Short mmCIF file of C-alpha atoms in Angstrom, two decimals:
data_model
loop_
_atom_site.label_atom_id
_atom_site.label_comp_id
_atom_site.label_asym_id
_atom_site.label_seq_id
_atom_site.Cartn_x
_atom_site.Cartn_y
_atom_site.Cartn_z
CA MET M 156 0.39 0.17 -0.11
CA ARG M 157 2.64 2.39 0.34
CA THR M 158 4.64 1.08 -2.27
CA LYS M 159 1.09 2.66 -4.08
CA PHE M 160 1.31 5.76 -3.22
CA LEU M 161 4.43 6.83 -3.30
CA ARG M 162 4.07 5.99 -7.07
CA GLN M 163 0.71 7.59 -6.89
CA GLY M 164 2.96 11.33 -5.14
CA MET M 165 6.32 10.91 -7.95
CA LEU M 166 3.89 10.41 -10.48
CA ALA M 167 1.71 14.11 -9.00
CA VAL M 168 4.98 16.00 -8.62
CA CYS M 169 6.08 14.45 -11.94
CA LEU M 170 3.17 16.05 -14.16
CA SER M 171 3.57 19.86 -12.20
CA LEU M 172 6.91 19.68 -12.86
CA CYS M 173 5.80 19.42 -16.23
CA LEU M 174 3.87 21.32 -16.81
CA LEU M 175 5.66 24.17 -14.81
CA GLY M 176 8.28 23.51 -17.07
CA THR M 177 5.62 23.74 -20.04
CA PHE M 178 4.32 27.38 -18.39
CA THR M 179 7.65 28.43 -18.18
CA SER M 180 8.74 28.04 -21.28
CA GLY M 181 6.05 29.35 -22.40
CA LEU M 182 7.37 33.00 -20.78
CA VAL M 183 10.43 33.50 -21.59
CA GLN M 184 10.01 32.93 -25.45
CA ALA M 185 7.20 35.10 -24.73
CA GLN M 186 9.92 37.39 -23.10
CA ALA M 187 12.13 36.89 -25.73
CA SER M 188 10.27 37.80 -28.51
CA PRO M 189 8.86 40.61 -27.67
CA GLY M 190 7.20 42.53 -30.44
CA LYS M 191 6.52 39.19 -32.57
CA HIS M 192 2.45 39.67 -32.86
CA LYS M 193 1.89 43.32 -34.92
CA PRO M 194 -1.14 45.05 -33.31
CA GLN M 195 -3.69 45.31 -35.55
CA HIS M 196 -3.94 49.31 -34.66
CA PRO M 197 0.10 50.81 -34.16
CA PHE M 198 0.12 54.08 -32.80
CA ALA M 199 0.86 56.09 -35.92
CA VAL M 200 3.85 58.41 -34.38
CA LYS M 201 3.43 62.20 -36.09
CA VAL M 202 6.64 63.73 -33.54
CA PHE M 203 9.65 61.67 -31.73
CA ILE M 204 11.35 63.93 -29.85
CA ILE M 205 14.42 62.50 -29.47
CA THR M 206 16.64 63.74 -25.87
CA MET M 207 19.71 61.52 -24.36
CA PHE M 208 18.99 62.02 -20.45
CA SER M 209 16.54 64.00 -17.74
CA GLY M 210 16.68 67.67 -18.00
CA GLU M 211 16.72 67.40 -21.81
CA ALA M 212 12.65 66.66 -21.59
CA THR M 213 11.10 67.95 -18.59
CA ARG M 214 11.13 70.58 -20.98
CA TRP M 215 9.29 68.59 -23.14
CA GLN M 216 7.21 66.66 -19.95
CA ASP M 217 5.86 69.38 -17.43
CA HIS M 218 4.03 71.17 -20.90
CA GLU M 219 3.05 68.33 -23.26
CA HIS M 220 0.65 66.21 -21.34
CA PHE M 221 2.04 62.15 -22.36
CA THR M 222 -0.52 60.39 -20.54
CA LEU M 223 0.88 56.83 -22.20
CA VAL M 224 3.78 55.07 -22.12
CA PHE M 225 5.39 53.06 -24.04
CA ASN M 226 7.52 50.22 -22.05
CA VAL M 227 10.43 49.06 -25.07
CA PRO M 228 12.58 45.86 -24.66
CA GLY M 229 16.30 46.77 -25.77
CA ALA M 230 15.55 51.49 -24.78
CA ASP M 231 17.27 52.47 -22.18
CA ASN M 232 13.30 54.56 -21.21
CA PRO M 233 9.79 54.46 -21.46
CA VAL M 234 8.16 56.27 -24.86
CA GLN M 235 5.73 58.84 -23.64
CA CYS M 236 3.43 59.89 -26.07
CA ASN M 237 -0.12 62.20 -26.56
CA VAL M 238 -3.22 61.75 -27.41
CA GLN M 239 -1.49 64.22 -30.13
CA ARG M 240 0.25 61.41 -30.96
CA LEU M 241 3.39 63.52 -29.83
CA CYS M 242 6.07 60.74 -28.24
CA LEU M 243 9.00 61.55 -26.74
CA THR M 244 11.93 58.80 -24.57
CA ILE M 245 15.31 59.79 -22.88
CA THR M 246 17.61 57.36 -24.89
CA GLY M 247 20.95 57.45 -22.46
CA VAL M 248 24.02 59.57 -23.31
CA ASP M 249 26.48 58.51 -25.49
CA LYS M 250 26.82 56.79 -29.42
CA SER M 251 26.08 53.25 -28.18
CA ASN M 252 22.73 54.10 -25.69
CA ALA M 253 21.32 56.30 -28.58
CA ALA M 254 21.59 53.93 -31.36
CA ALA M 255 20.40 50.88 -28.99
CA SER M 256 17.44 52.39 -27.25
CA MET M 257 16.85 54.29 -30.82
CA SER M 258 16.91 50.16 -32.59
CA ALA M 259 14.87 48.89 -30.09
CA ILE M 260 11.95 51.67 -30.62
CA LEU M 261 12.41 52.21 -33.94
CA ALA M 262 11.36 48.23 -34.32
CA ASP M 263 8.88 48.12 -31.89
CA THR M 264 5.81 47.62 -34.29
CA ARG M 265 3.39 48.49 -32.14
CA PHE M 266 4.07 51.87 -33.14
CA ASP M 267 3.63 53.58 -36.88
CA PHE M 268 6.60 55.90 -38.16
CA GLN M 269 5.97 56.06 -41.84
CA ASN M 270 4.65 59.59 -42.16
CA THR M 271 6.81 60.74 -38.28
CA TYR M 272 8.85 63.51 -37.80
CA PHE M 273 11.87 62.88 -35.92
CA ILE M 274 13.70 65.81 -33.83
CA THR M 275 16.70 65.82 -32.09
CA ALA M 276 16.80 67.92 -28.39
CA GLY M 277 19.97 68.48 -27.24
CA THR M 278 22.53 69.61 -25.65
CA ALA M 279 26.19 70.38 -27.24
CA SER M 280 28.53 72.69 -26.78
CA THR M 281 29.29 75.42 -28.85
CA PRO M 282 32.61 78.05 -29.70
CA PRO M 283 33.03 80.90 -27.97
CA ARG M 284 34.71 83.01 -31.05
CA SER M 285 36.17 81.46 -35.34
CA THR M 286 38.93 79.28 -34.64
CA PHE M 287 39.56 77.97 -38.34
CA PRO M 288 37.87 78.98 -41.64
CA ARG M 289 34.15 78.42 -42.31
CA GLN M 290 32.95 77.32 -37.67
CA GLU M 291 30.90 79.59 -36.47
CA ALA M 292 30.06 80.69 -32.99
CA GLY M 293 27.27 80.02 -31.24
CA THR M 294 27.17 81.71 -27.55
CA LEU M 295 24.91 80.40 -24.44
CA GLY M 296 21.72 79.14 -25.05
CA PHE M 297 21.37 79.50 -28.58
CA THR M 298 20.16 77.02 -30.95
CA ALA M 299 21.04 75.15 -33.92
CA TRP M 300 19.73 73.10 -36.39
CA ALA M 301 22.26 71.10 -38.47
CA ASP M 302 23.00 70.03 -42.26
CA TRP M 303 25.02 67.57 -41.25
CA VAL M 304 26.20 65.80 -38.54
CA VAL M 305 30.10 64.16 -38.66
CA ASP M 306 31.12 61.33 -36.63
CA TRP M 307 33.45 63.08 -35.02
CA ASP M 308 35.61 59.40 -33.03
CA GLN M 309 36.23 57.35 -36.62
CA GLY M 310 39.42 57.40 -38.40
CA PHE M 311 42.69 57.50 -37.76
CA HIS M 312 43.50 59.58 -34.38
CA GLN M 313 47.71 60.65 -34.18
CA LEU M 314 49.72 62.83 -32.17
CA PRO M 315 50.57 65.87 -34.83
CA GLY M 316 54.17 65.71 -35.60
CA GLN M 317 53.56 61.66 -36.78
CA ILE M 318 52.43 62.00 -40.30
CA SER M 319 51.42 64.64 -42.65
CA ASP M 320 47.94 65.75 -41.15
CA PRO M 321 48.73 69.18 -38.94
CA PHE M 322 46.21 67.49 -36.45
CA GLY M 323 47.49 64.11 -36.82
CA TYR M 324 43.88 62.97 -38.94
CA ILE M 325 43.23 60.40 -41.57
CA PRO M 326 39.30 60.21 -42.43
CA PRO M 327 38.03 57.36 -42.74
CA LYS M 328 36.22 56.17 -45.98
CA THR M 329 33.17 57.59 -47.08
CA THR M 330 32.07 55.68 -49.90
CA PHE M 331 31.29 52.29 -49.01
CA PRO M 332 27.29 52.23 -49.02
CA ASP M 333 26.57 51.04 -45.21
CA SER M 334 29.31 54.63 -43.97
CA THR M 335 28.49 56.33 -40.57
CA SER M 336 30.20 59.02 -40.89
CA VAL M 337 28.96 61.17 -42.27
CA TYR M 338 24.98 62.23 -43.16
CA GLN M 339 23.38 64.90 -44.79
CA LEU M 340 19.79 65.87 -43.13
CA ASN M 341 17.11 66.34 -45.39
CA SER M 342 18.03 69.91 -46.79
CA SER M 343 14.86 71.02 -47.77
CA LEU M 344 13.20 69.92 -43.91
CA VAL M 345 15.87 71.66 -42.23
CA SER M 346 15.38 74.88 -44.01
CA LEU M 347 11.78 74.39 -42.93
CA ALA M 348 12.94 74.37 -39.16
CA TYR M 349 15.28 77.38 -39.83
CA HIS M 350 12.88 79.59 -40.62
CA LEU M 351 9.32 79.26 -38.67
CA THR M 352 12.25 79.87 -35.73
CA ALA M 353 14.57 82.08 -36.91
CA ASN M 354 12.92 85.01 -35.02
CA LEU M 355 11.48 83.33 -31.76
CA ALA M 356 13.16 85.54 -28.60
CA LEU M 357 14.55 83.37 -27.16
CA LYS M 358 15.73 83.04 -23.18
CA ASP M 359 19.00 84.24 -21.53
CA SER M 360 20.03 84.13 -17.62
CA PRO M 361 22.49 86.39 -15.14
CA GLU M 362 24.53 83.27 -15.24
CA ALA M 363 24.69 82.80 -19.14
CA ILE M 364 25.77 86.42 -19.50
CA ALA M 365 27.96 86.19 -16.23
CA GLU M 366 30.15 83.18 -18.00
CA ARG M 367 29.85 85.13 -21.15
CA ASN M 368 31.53 88.26 -20.31
CA LYS M 369 35.07 86.30 -19.10
CA TYR M 370 35.71 86.19 -23.25
CA PRO M 371 35.87 89.81 -25.16
CA SER M 372 34.31 88.20 -28.60
CA GLN M 373 31.46 86.97 -26.03
CA VAL M 374 30.20 89.94 -24.91
CA GLY M 375 26.32 91.54 -24.57
CA LYS M 376 25.83 87.95 -27.40
CA LYS M 377 22.22 87.44 -27.01
CA PRO M 378 20.07 83.82 -27.70
CA PHE M 379 19.68 82.96 -30.95
CA VAL M 380 18.62 80.71 -33.16
CA ALA M 381 21.10 78.93 -35.67
CA GLN M 382 21.97 76.88 -39.41
CA CYS M 383 25.32 75.30 -38.87
CA ASP M 384 26.59 71.60 -38.12
CA THR M 385 27.85 69.40 -35.83
CA ASP M 386 29.72 66.36 -34.21
CA SER M 387 29.79 64.45 -32.39
CA GLY M 388 31.51 61.18 -30.82
CA ASP M 389 31.46 59.54 -27.06
CA ASN M 390 35.09 61.55 -26.55
CA LEU M 391 34.57 65.59 -23.78
CA TRP M 392 37.76 67.36 -24.73
CA LYS M 393 38.22 71.43 -24.41
CA GLY M 394 40.45 73.25 -26.02
CA LEU M 395 42.45 75.28 -28.81
CA PHE M 396 43.17 73.18 -30.73
CA PHE M 397 40.12 70.53 -30.68
CA SER M 398 38.07 72.94 -31.71
CA GLN M 399 39.73 73.31 -34.70
CA LEU M 400 39.59 69.67 -35.17
CA ALA M 401 36.31 69.44 -34.83
CA GLN M 402 35.90 71.75 -37.90
CA HIS M 403 38.71 69.48 -39.33
CA ILE M 404 37.12 66.85 -39.19
CA MET M 405 34.40 68.82 -40.08
CA ASP M 406 35.65 70.10 -43.60
CA LEU M 407 37.57 66.62 -44.57
CA LEU M 408 33.60 65.06 -43.97
CA THR M 409 31.50 67.03 -45.80
CA ASP M 410 33.92 67.92 -48.69
CA ASN M 411 33.88 71.71 -47.07
CA GLN M 412 30.34 72.44 -47.64
CA GLY M 413 30.09 71.89 -43.30
CA HIS M 414 29.86 74.42 -40.72
CA ASN M 415 30.90 73.42 -37.15
CA CYS M 416 29.09 74.95 -34.12
CA THR M 417 28.76 71.83 -32.02
CA TYR M 418 29.25 69.03 -30.12
CA ASN M 419 27.41 66.97 -29.07
CA GLN M 420 27.84 62.75 -27.84
CA GLU M 421 25.06 61.08 -29.91
CA ASP M 422 23.42 61.88 -33.09
CA ALA M 423 26.21 60.15 -35.92
CA ALA M 424 24.70 56.73 -34.14
CA THR M 425 21.27 58.23 -33.55
CA ALA M 426 21.36 58.84 -37.69
CA THR M 427 22.50 55.84 -38.20
CA SER M 428 19.74 53.90 -36.86
CA LEU M 429 17.02 56.58 -38.31
CA LYS M 430 19.04 55.05 -41.82
CA ARG M 431 19.44 51.96 -40.96
CA PHE M 432 15.08 51.46 -40.97
CA GLY M 433 14.73 54.15 -43.56
CA TYR M 434 13.47 57.73 -42.09
CA LEU M 435 16.25 59.79 -41.90
CA ASN M 436 13.82 62.45 -44.85
CA HIS M 437 12.35 63.28 -41.40
CA TYR M 438 15.16 63.95 -39.49
CA LEU M 439 16.03 67.80 -37.20
CA ASP M 440 18.51 67.76 -35.06
CA LEU M 441 18.52 70.74 -32.45
CA ARG M 442 21.11 71.26 -30.56
CA GLY M 443 21.27 73.75 -27.58
CA ALA M 444 24.56 75.17 -25.79
CA SER M 445 24.76 74.68 -22.78
CA ALA M 446 28.92 74.85 -22.85
CA PHE M 447 31.76 76.50 -24.11
CA TYR M 448 34.95 74.78 -26.07
CA THR M 449 37.57 77.14 -25.37
CA PRO M 450 38.74 78.93 -21.72
CA PRO M 451 38.21 82.57 -21.27
CA PRO M 452 40.95 84.52 -20.78
CA GLY M 453 43.55 84.56 -18.33
CA GLU M 454 41.67 80.58 -17.28
CA THR M 455 44.23 77.45 -17.47
CA LEU M 456 42.54 74.52 -19.84
CA GLU M 457 42.23 72.34 -16.39
CA ASP M 458 40.90 75.05 -14.61
CA PHE M 459 38.29 75.74 -16.62
CA ILE M 460 37.60 71.50 -17.36
CA THR M 461 37.25 71.15 -12.51
CA ARG M 462 34.90 74.34 -13.06
CA SER M 463 32.35 72.85 -15.35
CA PRO M 464 31.24 75.89 -16.30
CA ARG M 465 27.77 74.51 -17.80
CA THR M 466 24.40 76.21 -17.95
CA ASN M 467 21.73 73.85 -19.09
CA ASP M 468 18.25 75.32 -17.49
CA LEU M 469 18.72 78.03 -20.17
CA ALA M 470 19.70 75.57 -22.91
CA PHE M 471 16.41 72.98 -22.39
CA ASP M 472 14.20 76.89 -21.72
CA ASN M 473 15.45 77.73 -25.89
CA LEU M 474 15.45 74.22 -27.06
CA TYR M 475 11.46 72.86 -26.25
CA LEU M 476 10.55 76.79 -27.13
CA VAL M 477 12.25 76.23 -30.94
CA GLY M 478 12.10 72.55 -30.40
CA SER M 479 8.41 72.68 -30.31
CA THR M 480 7.29 75.49 -32.45
CA VAL M 481 8.95 73.01 -35.09
CA ALA M 482 6.89 70.23 -33.10
CA HIS M 483 3.37 71.73 -33.58
CA TYR M 484 4.34 72.18 -37.25
CA LEU M 485 4.75 69.59 -37.74
CA MET M 486 2.21 67.48 -36.79
CA GLY M 487 -0.29 69.28 -39.01
CA LEU M 488 1.19 67.96 -41.62
CA SER M 489 2.67 64.57 -43.11
CA THR M 490 6.03 64.06 -43.97
CA SER M 491 4.31 63.20 -47.90
CA GLU M 492 4.21 66.56 -47.84
#
């Protein structure tokens, strides 16, 4: 009798374990293949705002009433949307985070991006004065729409004097089909964004004025909207040599067509993701300056790096003012127009 009960008990345990294994196997499979079953009605996004850290997103979150939240596997943060179909995400800082987050979002079949405009709205640094032909000086709080996005990191970077290039730089090949070193954005779309915002009265701040007053070339300057170009790299740097190198790289990768005025850490990767999914023609790159490339006269480079002066709040305000002006305009359009 005892043997019979033992056999029945072992059979019950075995059956339970088999059922549990089938159930957990299904769970693992479901978690490993998110978005496998395409929804009948994907969420058609009109404008998608790309920010990199929480401060850049705050003004949008304060004003745009994002009530819908989509958790996207592989993205650094959720996608937030409002009922007007304006969406936003925070990709994380640096190119790896930007590429991973954007690729995960673009591959998510819960979204329809066929008629979507994409706008990067993030902080950057800028030269307080032009240090190289074709480079354009910005100022703290100014914003810039880019025609060109170049990847600072690619190519050979040698010490000056080791090779014939005065900056020790040899650019990568740009003719390969899978080249990711330089992107020329949709010039008609960039020009539209600039003309919609060129005459906006941007905000200023006492902190920005005080920092500008340390530079003779910056005294009396006010924030403005520009149309000029951006270098994108994972490195952080300061100083005259690298300021000049930013334009030198821009020259070589754009055949002397680009005008460096900002430096960022994500946009070449964002552009790559958008290109791979077929949306690069719908992309706008807006950067707002919160720091300068070079120290003011009389301050050492090391002290400048240690002090690390930034006017982030001013940049956040003006990025939202400029970016939302274009976003709200584009909400009424489709990408076929």
